[in-house]
Tab-separated table of C-alpha atoms and ligand atoms in Angstrom:
chain	number	residue	atom	x	y	z
A	466	UNK	CA	51.441	-71.084	-72.317
A	467	UNK	CA	48.866	-68.406	-72.743
A	468	UNK	CA	48.729	-66.645	-76.012
A	469	UNK	CA	47.162	-63.429	-77.301
A	470	UNK	CA	44.125	-64.199	-79.145
A	471	UNK	CA	42.459	-61.323	-81.610
A	472	UNK	CA	38.657	-62.074	-83.055
A	473	UNK	CA	36.576	-60.248	-85.170
A	474	UNK	CA	32.971	-60.439	-86.332
A	475	UNK	CA	31.920	-58.593	-89.548
A	476	UNK	CA	30.761	-54.946	-88.750
A	477	UNK	CA	27.026	-54.584	-89.642
A	478	UNK	CA	25.100	-52.408	-91.885
A	479	UNK	CA	22.514	-50.287	-89.857
A	480	UNK	CA	19.915	-49.924	-92.731
A	481	UNK	CA	18.107	-52.842	-91.184
A	482	UNK	CA	17.184	-54.496	-87.750
A	483	UNK	CA	19.524	-57.332	-87.192
A	484	UNK	CA	18.020	-60.695	-87.337
A	485	UNK	CA	18.905	-64.161	-85.998
A	486	UNK	CA	21.761	-64.671	-88.817
A	487	UNK	CA	23.536	-61.828	-87.341
A	488	UNK	CA	22.734	-63.008	-83.876
A	489	UNK	CA	24.389	-66.381	-84.785
A	490	UNK	CA	27.773	-64.863	-85.788
A	491	UNK	CA	28.159	-62.804	-82.697
A	492	UNK	CA	27.328	-65.543	-80.466
A	493	UNK	CA	29.481	-68.010	-82.354
A	494	UNK	CA	32.323	-65.353	-81.928
A	495	UNK	CA	31.631	-64.748	-78.176
A	496	UNK	CA	31.977	-68.520	-77.414
A	497	UNK	CA	35.259	-68.628	-78.938
A	498	UNK	CA	36.278	-65.623	-77.290
A	499	UNK	CA	35.193	-66.821	-73.684
A	500	UNK	CA	36.804	-70.292	-74.471
A	501	UNK	CA	40.082	-68.006	-75.100
A	502	UNK	CA	39.685	-66.410	-71.963
A	503	UNK	CA	39.184	-69.508	-69.989
A	504	UNK	CA	42.314	-70.967	-71.155
A	505	UNK	CA	43.932	-67.710	-70.027
A	506	UNK	CA	44.774	-66.376	-73.450
A	507	UNK	CA	44.893	-62.446	-73.722
A	508	UNK	CA	41.593	-62.211	-75.706
A	509	UNK	CA	40.488	-59.012	-77.729
A	510	UNK	CA	37.056	-59.213	-79.154
A	511	UNK	CA	36.120	-56.772	-81.995
A	512	UNK	CA	32.395	-56.292	-83.450
A	513	UNK	CA	30.697	-53.051	-85.058
A	514	UNK	CA	28.957	-51.118	-87.473
A	515	UNK	CA	29.543	-50.575	-91.117
A	516	UNK	CA	28.000	-47.111	-91.345
A	517	UNK	CA	29.192	-45.071	-94.347
A	518	UNK	CA	26.605	-46.096	-96.744
A	519	UNK	CA	23.967	-44.331	-98.586
A	520	UNK	CA	21.192	-46.855	-97.862
A	521	UNK	CA	20.682	-45.139	-94.742
A	522	UNK	CA	19.679	-41.700	-96.186
A	523	UNK	CA	16.084	-42.836	-97.281
A	524	UNK	CA	15.147	-44.899	-94.204
A	525	UNK	CA	16.421	-42.034	-92.253
A	526	UNK	CA	14.125	-39.482	-94.204
A	527	UNK	CA	11.079	-41.711	-94.065
A	528	UNK	CA	11.333	-41.825	-90.189
A	529	UNK	CA	11.727	-37.859	-90.080
A	530	UNK	CA	15.614	-38.364	-88.901
A	531	UNK	CA	18.838	-36.903	-89.654
A	532	UNK	CA	21.312	-39.441	-90.885
A	533	UNK	CA	23.326	-39.191	-87.725
A	534	UNK	CA	20.252	-39.796	-85.322
A	535	UNK	CA	19.102	-42.750	-87.454
A	536	UNK	CA	22.561	-44.120	-87.229
A	537	UNK	CA	22.900	-43.619	-83.440
A	538	UNK	CA	19.591	-45.226	-82.849
A	539	UNK	CA	20.505	-48.164	-84.980
A	540	UNK	CA	23.700	-48.670	-83.237
A	541	UNK	CA	22.086	-48.306	-79.893
A	542	UNK	CA	19.657	-51.213	-81.028
A	543	UNK	CA	22.531	-53.598	-82.200
A	544	UNK	CA	24.253	-52.872	-78.548
A	545	UNK	CA	21.126	-53.674	-76.883
A	546	UNK	CA	20.772	-56.876	-78.579
A	547	UNK	CA	24.225	-57.865	-78.109
A	548	UNK	CA	23.923	-57.273	-74.156
A	549	UNK	CA	20.744	-59.390	-74.454
A	550	UNK	CA	22.747	-62.169	-75.865
A	551	UNK	CA	25.553	-61.768	-73.306
A	552	UNK	CA	28.045	-60.712	-76.025
A	553	UNK	CA	31.697	-59.885	-74.240
A	554	UNK	CA	32.905	-57.630	-76.978
A	555	UNK	CA	35.921	-55.364	-76.058
A	556	UNK	CA	35.193	-52.989	-78.550
A	557	UNK	CA	32.419	-51.827	-80.835
A	558	UNK	CA	33.821	-49.764	-83.970
A	559	UNK	CA	31.678	-47.219	-85.658
A	560	UNK	CA	33.246	-46.457	-89.320
A	561	UNK	CA	31.344	-43.132	-88.993
A	562	UNK	CA	33.897	-42.390	-85.819
A	563	UNK	CA	36.190	-39.738	-87.518
A	564	UNK	CA	38.641	-40.128	-84.656
A	565	UNK	CA	39.000	-43.850	-84.170
A	566	UNK	CA	38.366	-45.159	-87.903
A	567	UNK	CA	39.074	-42.469	-90.434
A	568	UNK	CA	42.791	-41.731	-89.759
A	569	UNK	CA	43.607	-45.175	-89.988
A	570	UNK	CA	41.539	-45.947	-93.100
A	571	UNK	CA	43.170	-42.950	-94.647
A	572	UNK	CA	46.861	-44.144	-93.705
A	573	UNK	CA	46.064	-47.582	-95.347
A	574	UNK	CA	45.174	-45.836	-98.248
A	575	UNK	CA	48.482	-43.737	-98.347
A	576	UNK	CA	50.299	-47.128	-98.184
A	577	UNK	CA	48.596	-48.535	-101.166
A	578	UNK	CA	49.630	-45.112	-102.916
A	579	UNK	CA	53.035	-45.572	-101.791
A	580	UNK	CA	53.003	-49.162	-103.241
A	581	UNK	CA	52.329	-47.993	-106.576
A	582	UNK	CA	48.900	-49.797	-106.236
A	583	UNK	CA	46.222	-47.140	-106.750
A	584	UNK	CA	45.743	-45.640	-110.233
A	585	UNK	CA	42.956	-43.328	-111.804
A	586	UNK	CA	40.854	-44.902	-114.346
A	587	UNK	CA	37.650	-43.838	-116.030
A	588	UNK	CA	34.807	-46.287	-115.677
A	589	UNK	CA	31.655	-46.883	-117.469
A	590	UNK	CA	29.224	-49.281	-116.130
A	591	UNK	CA	25.631	-49.925	-114.901
A	592	UNK	CA	25.087	-48.472	-111.573
A	593	UNK	CA	22.293	-49.871	-109.370
A	594	UNK	CA	21.443	-47.245	-106.688
A	595	UNK	CA	20.071	-50.080	-104.426
A	596	UNK	CA	23.249	-51.873	-104.069
A	597	UNK	CA	25.340	-48.715	-104.369
A	598	UNK	CA	27.512	-50.520	-106.822
A	599	UNK	CA	27.905	-51.089	-110.472
A	600	UNK	CA	26.350	-54.396	-111.693
A	601	UNK	CA	27.175	-56.336	-115.130
A	602	UNK	CA	24.896	-56.665	-117.942
A	603	UNK	CA	24.645	-60.497	-117.037
A	604	UNK	CA	23.015	-59.949	-113.832
A	605	UNK	CA	19.954	-57.734	-115.235
A	606	UNK	CA	16.853	-59.647	-115.534
A	607	UNK	CA	14.504	-57.697	-118.194
A	608	UNK	CA	16.947	-55.028	-118.003
A	609	UNK	CA	16.334	-54.342	-114.414
A	610	UNK	CA	18.356	-55.341	-110.898
A	611	UNK	CA	16.868	-58.643	-109.897
A	612	UNK	CA	17.022	-57.388	-106.375
A	613	UNK	CA	15.775	-54.122	-106.516
A	614	UNK	CA	13.452	-54.158	-109.697
A	615	UNK	CA	14.829	-50.874	-110.969
A	616	UNK	CA	16.634	-50.040	-114.293
A	617	UNK	CA	20.332	-49.242	-113.587
A	618	UNK	CA	21.686	-46.033	-114.560
A	619	UNK	CA	24.720	-46.233	-117.230
A	620	UNK	CA	27.411	-43.636	-115.573
A	621	UNK	CA	30.737	-42.936	-116.384
A	622	UNK	CA	33.127	-41.748	-113.827
A	623	UNK	CA	36.519	-41.703	-112.864
A	624	UNK	CA	37.741	-43.644	-109.912
A	625	UNK	CA	40.605	-44.770	-108.114
A	626	UNK	CA	41.389	-48.589	-108.732
A	627	UNK	CA	43.146	-50.933	-106.679
A	628	UNK	CA	46.017	-53.057	-108.276
A	629	UNK	CA	44.417	-56.375	-106.707
A	630	UNK	CA	45.467	-58.396	-109.860
A	631	UNK	CA	49.347	-58.248	-108.953
A	632	UNK	CA	48.676	-59.933	-105.904
A	633	UNK	CA	46.815	-63.048	-107.168
A	634	UNK	CA	50.124	-65.217	-106.788
A	635	UNK	CA	51.167	-63.887	-103.354
A	636	UNK	CA	47.670	-64.531	-102.027
A	637	UNK	CA	47.491	-68.106	-103.339
A	638	UNK	CA	50.707	-68.846	-101.972
A	639	UNK	CA	49.887	-67.710	-98.528
A	640	UNK	CA	46.482	-69.756	-98.592
A	641	UNK	CA	48.429	-72.762	-99.798
A	642	UNK	CA	51.126	-72.681	-97.424
A	643	UNK	CA	48.493	-72.348	-94.475
A	644	UNK	CA	49.878	-69.064	-93.518
A	645	UNK	CA	46.396	-67.693	-94.009
A	646	UNK	CA	44.199	-70.691	-93.266
A	647	UNK	CA	40.353	-70.385	-94.554
A	648	UNK	CA	38.380	-72.588	-92.394
A	649	UNK	CA	36.504	-74.946	-93.490
A	650	UNK	CA	38.423	-76.588	-96.440
A	651	UNK	CA	35.425	-76.581	-98.653
A	652	UNK	CA	35.653	-72.550	-98.675
A	653	UNK	CA	39.456	-72.743	-98.911
A	654	UNK	CA	38.997	-74.758	-102.180
A	655	UNK	CA	36.360	-72.044	-103.393
A	656	UNK	CA	38.685	-69.367	-102.842
A	657	UNK	CA	41.693	-71.213	-104.398
A	658	UNK	CA	39.535	-71.755	-107.638
A	659	UNK	CA	38.666	-67.908	-107.632
A	660	UNK	CA	42.143	-67.247	-107.294
A	661	UNK	CA	43.478	-69.572	-110.191
A	662	UNK	CA	40.972	-67.458	-112.614
A	663	UNK	CA	43.026	-64.434	-111.477
A	664	UNK	CA	41.896	-61.445	-109.606
A	665	UNK	CA	40.604	-58.218	-111.214
A	666	UNK	CA	41.697	-54.817	-110.257
A	667	UNK	CA	38.719	-53.244	-107.942
A	668	UNK	CA	37.428	-49.761	-107.927
A	669	UNK	CA	38.367	-48.356	-104.577
A	670	UNK	CA	36.775	-44.623	-104.576
A	671	UNK	CA	33.748	-42.903	-105.736
A	672	UNK	CA	33.414	-39.372	-106.789
A	673	UNK	CA	32.105	-37.292	-104.092
A	674	UNK	CA	28.584	-36.013	-104.467
A	675	UNK	CA	26.007	-33.950	-102.525
A	676	UNK	CA	24.661	-37.305	-100.987
A	677	UNK	CA	28.112	-38.451	-100.196
A	678	UNK	CA	28.937	-40.160	-97.001
A	679	UNK	CA	32.262	-41.681	-96.077
A	680	UNK	CA	36.032	-40.979	-95.834
A	681	UNK	CA	37.772	-38.445	-98.183
A	682	UNK	CA	40.385	-39.828	-100.130
A	683	UNK	CA	43.666	-38.516	-98.895
A	684	UNK	CA	44.813	-35.772	-101.147
A	685	UNK	CA	41.861	-35.644	-103.554
A	686	UNK	CA	38.683	-34.052	-101.881
A	687	UNK	CA	36.549	-34.920	-104.892
A	688	UNK	CA	36.823	-38.746	-104.082
A	689	UNK	CA	35.482	-40.642	-101.333
A	690	UNK	CA	36.953	-44.149	-100.198
A	691	UNK	CA	34.630	-46.922	-101.334
A	692	UNK	CA	33.824	-49.791	-99.186
A	693	UNK	CA	36.739	-52.030	-99.031
A	694	UNK	CA	39.794	-49.571	-97.899
A	695	UNK	CA	36.646	-48.355	-95.421
A	696	UNK	CA	35.230	-51.141	-94.023
A	697	UNK	CA	37.860	-53.686	-94.204
A	698	UNK	CA	40.277	-51.432	-92.441
A	699	UNK	CA	38.191	-51.451	-89.355
A	700	UNK	CA	40.064	-54.762	-88.193
A	701	UNK	CA	43.193	-52.495	-87.667
A	702	UNK	CA	42.040	-48.976	-87.187
A	703	UNK	CA	40.067	-50.418	-84.115
A	704	UNK	CA	43.522	-51.228	-82.774
A	705	UNK	CA	44.816	-47.954	-83.344
A	706	UNK	CA	46.704	-48.598	-86.590
A	707	UNK	CA	47.885	-45.252	-88.028
A	708	UNK	CA	47.652	-43.461	-84.536
A	709	UNK	CA	48.449	-44.813	-81.105
A	710	UNK	CA	49.391	-48.403	-81.990
A	711	UNK	CA	49.720	-50.175	-78.664
A	712	UNK	CA	46.918	-52.201	-79.139
A	713	UNK	CA	47.914	-52.998	-82.877
A	714	UNK	CA	51.623	-53.868	-81.679
A	715	UNK	CA	49.887	-56.286	-78.889
A	716	UNK	CA	47.150	-57.858	-81.119
A	717	UNK	CA	47.699	-57.816	-84.977
A	718	UNK	CA	47.820	-60.077	-86.883
A	719	UNK	CA	44.238	-61.129	-86.162
A	720	UNK	CA	44.012	-64.695	-84.921
A	721	UNK	CA	40.831	-65.447	-86.789
A	722	UNK	CA	38.180	-63.036	-88.830
A	723	UNK	CA	34.810	-64.818	-88.497
A	724	UNK	CA	32.644	-64.099	-91.447
A	725	UNK	CA	29.523	-65.385	-93.356
A	726	UNK	CA	29.980	-67.001	-96.689
A	727	UNK	CA	28.601	-63.907	-98.335
A	728	UNK	CA	31.646	-61.898	-97.554
A	729	UNK	CA	34.250	-64.642	-97.864
A	730	UNK	CA	35.474	-63.091	-101.266
A	731	UNK	CA	36.222	-59.813	-99.675
A	732	UNK	CA	38.008	-61.046	-96.973
A	733	UNK	CA	40.153	-63.975	-98.455
A	734	UNK	CA	40.867	-61.997	-101.494
A	735	UNK	CA	40.677	-58.346	-101.457
A	736	UNK	CA	41.782	-57.728	-97.634
A	737	UNK	CA	44.885	-59.783	-98.060
A	738	UNK	CA	45.842	-58.144	-101.251
A	739	UNK	CA	45.457	-54.729	-99.377
A	740	UNK	CA	47.440	-55.983	-96.503
A	741	UNK	CA	50.280	-57.340	-98.775
A	742	UNK	CA	50.337	-54.183	-100.497
A	743	UNK	CA	50.893	-52.037	-97.331
A	744	UNK	CA	53.273	-54.428	-95.778
A	745	UNK	CA	51.101	-55.353	-93.045
A	746	UNK	CA	50.895	-59.228	-91.876
A	747	UNK	CA	47.931	-61.152	-92.921
A	748	UNK	CA	45.475	-62.383	-90.410
A	749	UNK	CA	46.217	-65.990	-89.571
A	750	UNK	CA	42.634	-67.419	-90.092
A	751	UNK	CA	39.195	-66.811	-91.654
A	752	UNK	CA	36.422	-68.906	-90.273
A	753	UNK	CA	33.622	-68.920	-92.743
A	754	UNK	CA	30.108	-69.763	-91.393
A	755	UNK	CA	27.229	-70.769	-93.323
A	756	UNK	CA	23.621	-69.072	-93.308
A	757	UNK	CA	20.999	-69.657	-90.867
A	758	UNK	CA	17.787	-70.439	-92.688
A	759	UNK	CA	14.216	-71.399	-91.320
A	760	UNK	CA	12.316	-74.475	-92.502
A	761	UNK	CA	15.164	-74.874	-95.065
A	762	UNK	CA	14.648	-71.347	-96.906
A	763	UNK	CA	16.154	-68.111	-96.372
A	764	UNK	CA	14.408	-65.946	-94.003
A	765	UNK	CA	12.047	-63.654	-95.658
A	766	UNK	CA	8.962	-61.601	-94.577
A	767	UNK	CA	6.930	-62.776	-97.738
A	768	UNK	CA	7.564	-66.435	-96.540
A	769	UNK	CA	6.498	-65.371	-93.119
A	770	UNK	CA	9.641	-67.231	-91.387
A	771	UNK	CA	11.514	-64.429	-90.083
A	772	UNK	CA	12.651	-65.260	-86.369
A	773	UNK	CA	13.259	-62.422	-84.373
A	774	UNK	CA	16.031	-62.884	-82.003
A	775	UNK	CA	14.694	-60.609	-79.602
A	776	UNK	CA	11.598	-62.497	-79.537
A	777	UNK	CA	13.085	-65.647	-78.831
A	778	UNK	CA	15.019	-64.101	-75.871
A	779	UNK	CA	12.177	-62.476	-74.324
A	780	UNK	CA	10.235	-66.078	-74.190
A	781	UNK	CA	13.043	-68.338	-73.751
A	782	UNK	CA	16.075	-66.383	-72.006
A	783	UNK	CA	19.629	-65.444	-73.176
A	784	UNK	CA	21.155	-68.773	-72.348
A	785	UNK	CA	18.428	-70.879	-74.320
A	786	UNK	CA	19.152	-68.921	-77.378
A	787	UNK	CA	22.957	-69.262	-77.119
A	788	UNK	CA	22.798	-73.122	-76.388
A	789	UNK	CA	20.498	-73.273	-79.571
A	790	UNK	CA	22.782	-71.241	-81.913
A	791	UNK	CA	25.944	-73.027	-80.305
A	792	UNK	CA	24.646	-76.664	-80.551
A	793	UNK	CA	22.093	-76.821	-83.288
A	794	UNK	CA	23.927	-74.937	-86.056
A	795	UNK	CA	27.118	-76.400	-87.536
A	796	UNK	CA	29.738	-73.383	-87.655
A	797	UNK	CA	30.760	-74.919	-91.206
A	798	UNK	CA	27.515	-75.245	-93.115
A	799	UNK	CA	23.691	-73.720	-93.521
A	800	UNK	CA	22.003	-74.419	-90.350
A	801	UNK	CA	18.354	-74.189	-89.700
A	802	UNK	CA	16.023	-73.010	-87.071
A	803	UNK	CA	12.241	-73.013	-86.766
A	804	UNK	CA	9.935	-72.146	-83.776
A	805	UNK	CA	9.110	-75.647	-83.120
A	806	UNK	CA	12.535	-77.229	-83.418
A	807	UNK	CA	13.706	-74.312	-80.943
A	808	UNK	CA	11.021	-75.295	-78.506
A	809	UNK	CA	11.653	-79.325	-78.752
A	810	UNK	CA	15.369	-78.764	-78.378
A	811	UNK	CA	14.589	-76.267	-75.471
A	812	UNK	CA	12.298	-79.028	-73.619
A	813	UNK	CA	14.420	-82.005	-74.208
A	814	UNK	CA	17.822	-80.565	-73.360
A	815	UNK	CA	17.383	-77.843	-71.111
A	816	UNK	CA	14.317	-78.179	-69.184
A	817	UNK	CA	14.483	-82.031	-68.969
A	818	UNK	CA	18.114	-82.170	-69.511
A	819	UNK	CA	20.488	-79.806	-67.942
A	820	UNK	CA	17.697	-77.721	-65.710
A	821	UNK	CA	16.295	-81.142	-64.369
A	822	UNK	CA	19.608	-82.702	-63.592
A	823	UNK	CA	20.807	-79.577	-61.706
A	824	UNK	CA	17.860	-79.517	-59.752
A	825	UNK	CA	17.676	-83.127	-59.049
A	826	UNK	CA	21.341	-83.365	-57.784
A	827	UNK	CA	21.109	-80.230	-55.898
A	828	UNK	CA	18.074	-81.531	-54.046
A	829	UNK	CA	19.504	-84.312	-52.793
A	830	UNK	CA	22.718	-82.671	-51.660
A	831	UNK	CA	20.627	-79.844	-49.790
A	832	UNK	CA	18.656	-82.662	-48.184
A	833	UNK	CA	21.489	-85.048	-47.357
A	834	UNK	CA	24.477	-83.073	-47.184
A	835	UNK	CA	25.453	-81.132	-44.123
A	836	UNK	CA	27.826	-78.560	-45.994
A	837	UNK	CA	28.923	-77.912	-49.444
A	838	UNK	CA	30.961	-80.271	-51.329
A	839	UNK	CA	34.761	-79.631	-51.669
A	840	UNK	CA	35.557	-79.257	-55.460
A	841	UNK	CA	39.027	-79.600	-56.892
A	842	UNK	CA	39.630	-78.289	-60.230
A	843	UNK	CA	39.285	-80.857	-63.050
A	844	UNK	CA	41.259	-79.833	-66.341
A	845	UNK	CA	39.340	-79.439	-69.446
A	846	UNK	CA	38.808	-82.853	-71.337
A	847	UNK	CA	41.003	-82.799	-74.597
A	848	UNK	CA	38.535	-83.536	-76.960
A	849	UNK	CA	36.674	-80.439	-75.941
A	850	UNK	CA	39.493	-78.071	-76.098
A	851	UNK	CA	40.561	-79.646	-79.330
A	852	UNK	CA	37.020	-79.077	-80.762
A	853	UNK	CA	36.795	-75.399	-79.503
A	854	UNK	CA	40.246	-74.721	-80.892
A	855	UNK	CA	39.010	-75.732	-84.262
A	856	UNK	CA	35.787	-73.694	-83.944
A	857	UNK	CA	33.500	-76.536	-83.420
A	858	UNK	CA	31.386	-75.342	-80.866
A	859	UNK	CA	28.452	-77.850	-81.783
A	860	UNK	CA	31.020	-80.801	-81.300
A	861	UNK	CA	32.182	-79.545	-78.056
A	862	UNK	CA	28.704	-78.978	-76.749
A	863	UNK	CA	27.426	-82.139	-77.775
A	864	UNK	CA	30.234	-83.673	-75.531
A	865	UNK	CA	29.009	-81.674	-72.695
A	866	UNK	CA	25.424	-83.084	-73.529
A	867	UNK	CA	26.591	-86.545	-73.341
A	868	UNK	CA	28.061	-86.087	-69.959
A	869	UNK	CA	24.710	-84.809	-69.037
A	870	UNK	CA	22.837	-88.058	-70.176
A	871	UNK	CA	25.663	-90.217	-68.503
A	872	UNK	CA	25.146	-88.224	-65.154
A	873	UNK	CA	21.376	-88.787	-65.588
A	874	UNK	CA	21.767	-92.551	-66.197
A	875	UNK	CA	24.069	-92.697	-63.192
A	876	UNK	CA	21.844	-91.477	-60.915
A	877	UNK	CA	18.864	-93.794	-62.107
A	878	UNK	CA	21.136	-96.556	-61.740
A	879	UNK	CA	23.043	-95.868	-58.202
A	880	UNK	CA	19.595	-94.810	-56.857
A	881	UNK	CA	21.371	-92.347	-54.106
A	882	UNK	CA	18.049	-91.412	-52.736
A	883	UNK	CA	17.439	-95.092	-51.586
A	884	UNK	CA	21.157	-95.748	-50.633
A	885	UNK	CA	20.975	-92.804	-48.126
A	886	UNK	CA	18.472	-94.443	-46.205
A	887	UNK	CA	20.070	-97.642	-45.910
A	888	UNK	CA	23.910	-96.470	-45.348
A	889	UNK	CA	23.865	-92.974	-44.902
A	890	UNK	CA	27.661	-92.412	-45.145
A	891	UNK	CA	27.734	-94.220	-48.656
A	892	UNK	CA	24.744	-92.568	-49.802
A	893	UNK	CA	26.536	-89.175	-48.736
A	894	UNK	CA	29.408	-90.229	-50.663
A	895	UNK	CA	27.492	-91.149	-53.776
A	896	UNK	CA	25.488	-87.805	-53.689
A	897	UNK	CA	29.004	-85.879	-53.543
A	898	UNK	CA	30.411	-87.281	-56.435
A	899	UNK	CA	27.328	-86.663	-58.528
A	900	UNK	CA	27.885	-82.843	-57.234
A	901	UNK	CA	31.365	-83.140	-58.314
A	902	UNK	CA	30.516	-84.309	-61.772
A	903	UNK	CA	27.990	-81.738	-62.033
A	904	UNK	CA	30.565	-78.982	-61.115
A	905	UNK	CA	33.005	-80.462	-63.797
A	906	UNK	CA	29.873	-80.347	-66.474
A	907	UNK	CA	29.322	-76.636	-65.114
A	908	UNK	CA	32.898	-75.606	-66.150
A	909	UNK	CA	32.545	-76.930	-69.518
A	910	UNK	CA	29.107	-74.913	-70.066
A	911	UNK	CA	30.862	-71.749	-69.384
A	912	UNK	CA	31.713	-70.270	-72.653
A	913	UNK	CA	28.168	-71.645	-74.142
A	914	UNK	CA	25.962	-70.504	-70.994
A	915	UNK	CA	27.583	-68.042	-68.876
A	916	UNK	CA	24.652	-67.111	-66.643
A	917	UNK	CA	23.384	-70.422	-66.187
A	918	UNK	CA	27.054	-71.886	-65.392
A	919	UNK	CA	27.507	-69.203	-62.770
A	920	UNK	CA	24.102	-69.909	-61.320
A	921	UNK	CA	24.751	-73.677	-60.900
A	922	UNK	CA	28.055	-73.202	-59.429
A	923	UNK	CA	26.785	-70.912	-56.929
A	924	UNK	CA	24.091	-73.532	-56.110
A	925	UNK	CA	26.750	-76.060	-55.722
A	926	UNK	CA	28.785	-73.878	-53.281
A	927	UNK	CA	25.841	-72.815	-51.346
A	928	UNK	CA	24.503	-76.514	-51.283
A	929	UNK	CA	21.271	-75.544	-52.318
A	930	UNK	CA	18.958	-76.218	-54.903
A	931	UNK	CA	18.893	-73.710	-57.890
A	932	UNK	CA	16.009	-71.636	-58.886
A	933	UNK	CA	14.007	-73.474	-61.921
A	934	UNK	CA	16.691	-72.725	-64.643
A	935	UNK	CA	14.685	-73.924	-67.871
A	936	UNK	CA	10.945	-73.931	-67.209
A	937	UNK	CA	8.995	-76.279	-69.418
A	938	UNK	CA	7.447	-74.768	-72.336
A	939	UNK	CA	4.097	-76.265	-73.827
B	550	ME8	O1	27.773	-57.635	-95.181
B	550	ME8	N1	22.589	-66.580	-91.447
B	550	ME8	O2	27.153	-56.608	-93.204
B	550	ME8	P1	25.729	-57.360	-92.967
B	550	ME8	C1	23.929	-66.432	-90.905
B	550	ME8	N2	28.717	-54.590	-93.503
B	550	ME8	N3	24.638	-65.367	-90.853
B	550	ME8	C2	24.082	-64.094	-91.381
B	550	ME8	C3	22.976	-64.098	-92.196
B	550	ME8	C4	22.383	-65.395	-92.239
B	550	ME8	N4	21.058	-65.657	-92.699
B	550	ME8	N5	22.874	-62.991	-92.453
B	550	ME8	C5	24.041	-62.149	-92.105
B	550	ME8	C6	28.241	-56.627	-94.295
B	550	ME8	N6	24.480	-62.864	-91.691
B	550	ME8	C7	29.168	-55.967	-94.460
B	550	ME8	C8	30.301	-56.475	-93.752
B	550	ME8	S1	32.826	-56.742	-92.954
B	550	ME8	C9	34.235	-56.009	-93.044
B	550	ME8	C10	31.698	-55.970	-93.739
B	550	ME8	C11	26.034	-62.578	-90.814
B	550	ME8	O3	24.846	-56.331	-92.068
B	550	ME8	C12	27.075	-63.347	-91.740
B	550	ME8	O4	28.076	-63.128	-90.700
B	550	ME8	O5	25.102	-57.489	-94.179
B	550	ME8	C13	27.287	-61.755	-92.625
B	550	ME8	O6	28.607	-62.196	-93.271
B	550	ME8	C14	27.039	-60.776	-91.967
B	550	ME8	O7	25.885	-61.052	-91.045
B	550	ME8	C15	26.765	-59.682	-93.000
B	550	ME8	O8	26.118	-58.623	-92.203
């Protein structure tokens, strides 16, 4: 029976260009969304941008733009990357959207107040402007922030705090009972051990100053909501929480939040704490993916190993990039990409693999069959659906490529090109069988490579060789 399926990606900071790591999480999410639509689940796929950050003020000034112009351009570039990757999101939420996002975030804040979980406290600490956050003495190297190389300021301010400590046991219980599943298990263990130490209350607001961006604290204009009740709230404000709740009623709780391991703690501790306080059901799952490295190292400009997704898309095309991200990077561990490995994988599995297979079979069909092969729907193999239900897109795509290999071998063995000359009818039947298996494989390609899948099925229905799908690269 079909269900509803609500999935979300992180919302991205617009202070820099998106890189291959961001392309990874949206592509992984897209494959999962497309799979759920294929099995007829009513699917809602959310992505967006996390914009209430002071980090954009300087870069905007440098480019001679107002913050709003700067943000609009960045968001446009996110959307155009997502279009180039063929990401089928249903909604793109912007946290600067005062109509869609702010009322819901403020409503959530008010619920935390009603629960007695927001209190005011004077806070003194070391503030790093680059991080837009307090950092601890322990984190300093030679008295400086190791990430920004600057000396933090000691500041004293009054903030609102959220009583997260109160929810340590309740969150632990939800995770242990599986009501809130953290996938993979290694990440679940990581978060449970953090919970065993007990959660600390967290700072939930900042004093408003001249440079302040962000959502005003309800009932206190001197403060703005700090990241948590702003960014995390997007998952419900996008569904109209606190306003028109039609979508919220239909789709909440989220079936899965897909996030990188860098933001696991926020999603598996702070967010559930907020929801418990507000009396809102928890998401069912959090899928925590690893980081995409290049040559075993974090991509960085100084190492010169940064891979720009747009460059790959221009050189190889959308489905080649989707293919690599799906099959050659594990959703649960750190993955790796280099230009060389990308090219090798492309030539071996797309140019010589899938592309060559489709063209060999359809060449035979076009030459020897008088009409398109009649197709019957083949159900999805259980191994494939099981893998995709568990977000194992790499395993599901491995299964598809096993069938591609097997079909290639069967052409070599059955030699239909010879058989048609000796026994036309038998030859034709052999070719029709190959076409039917190609169509069955093609069906499984749909969530991964929707355009390619469409081209192949169109070729089959027209009984025509497809265009060269994946030209070899030297
Ligand atoms: O953290 N490899 O936004 P962000 C794989 N706005 N994935 C990567 C990656 C890499 N090298 N680098 C980034 C934020 N990602 C907050 C989130 S959510 C309510 C707020 C992916 O722009 C990964 O999914 O820094 C990571 O969690 C996310 O981008 C962080 O994006």
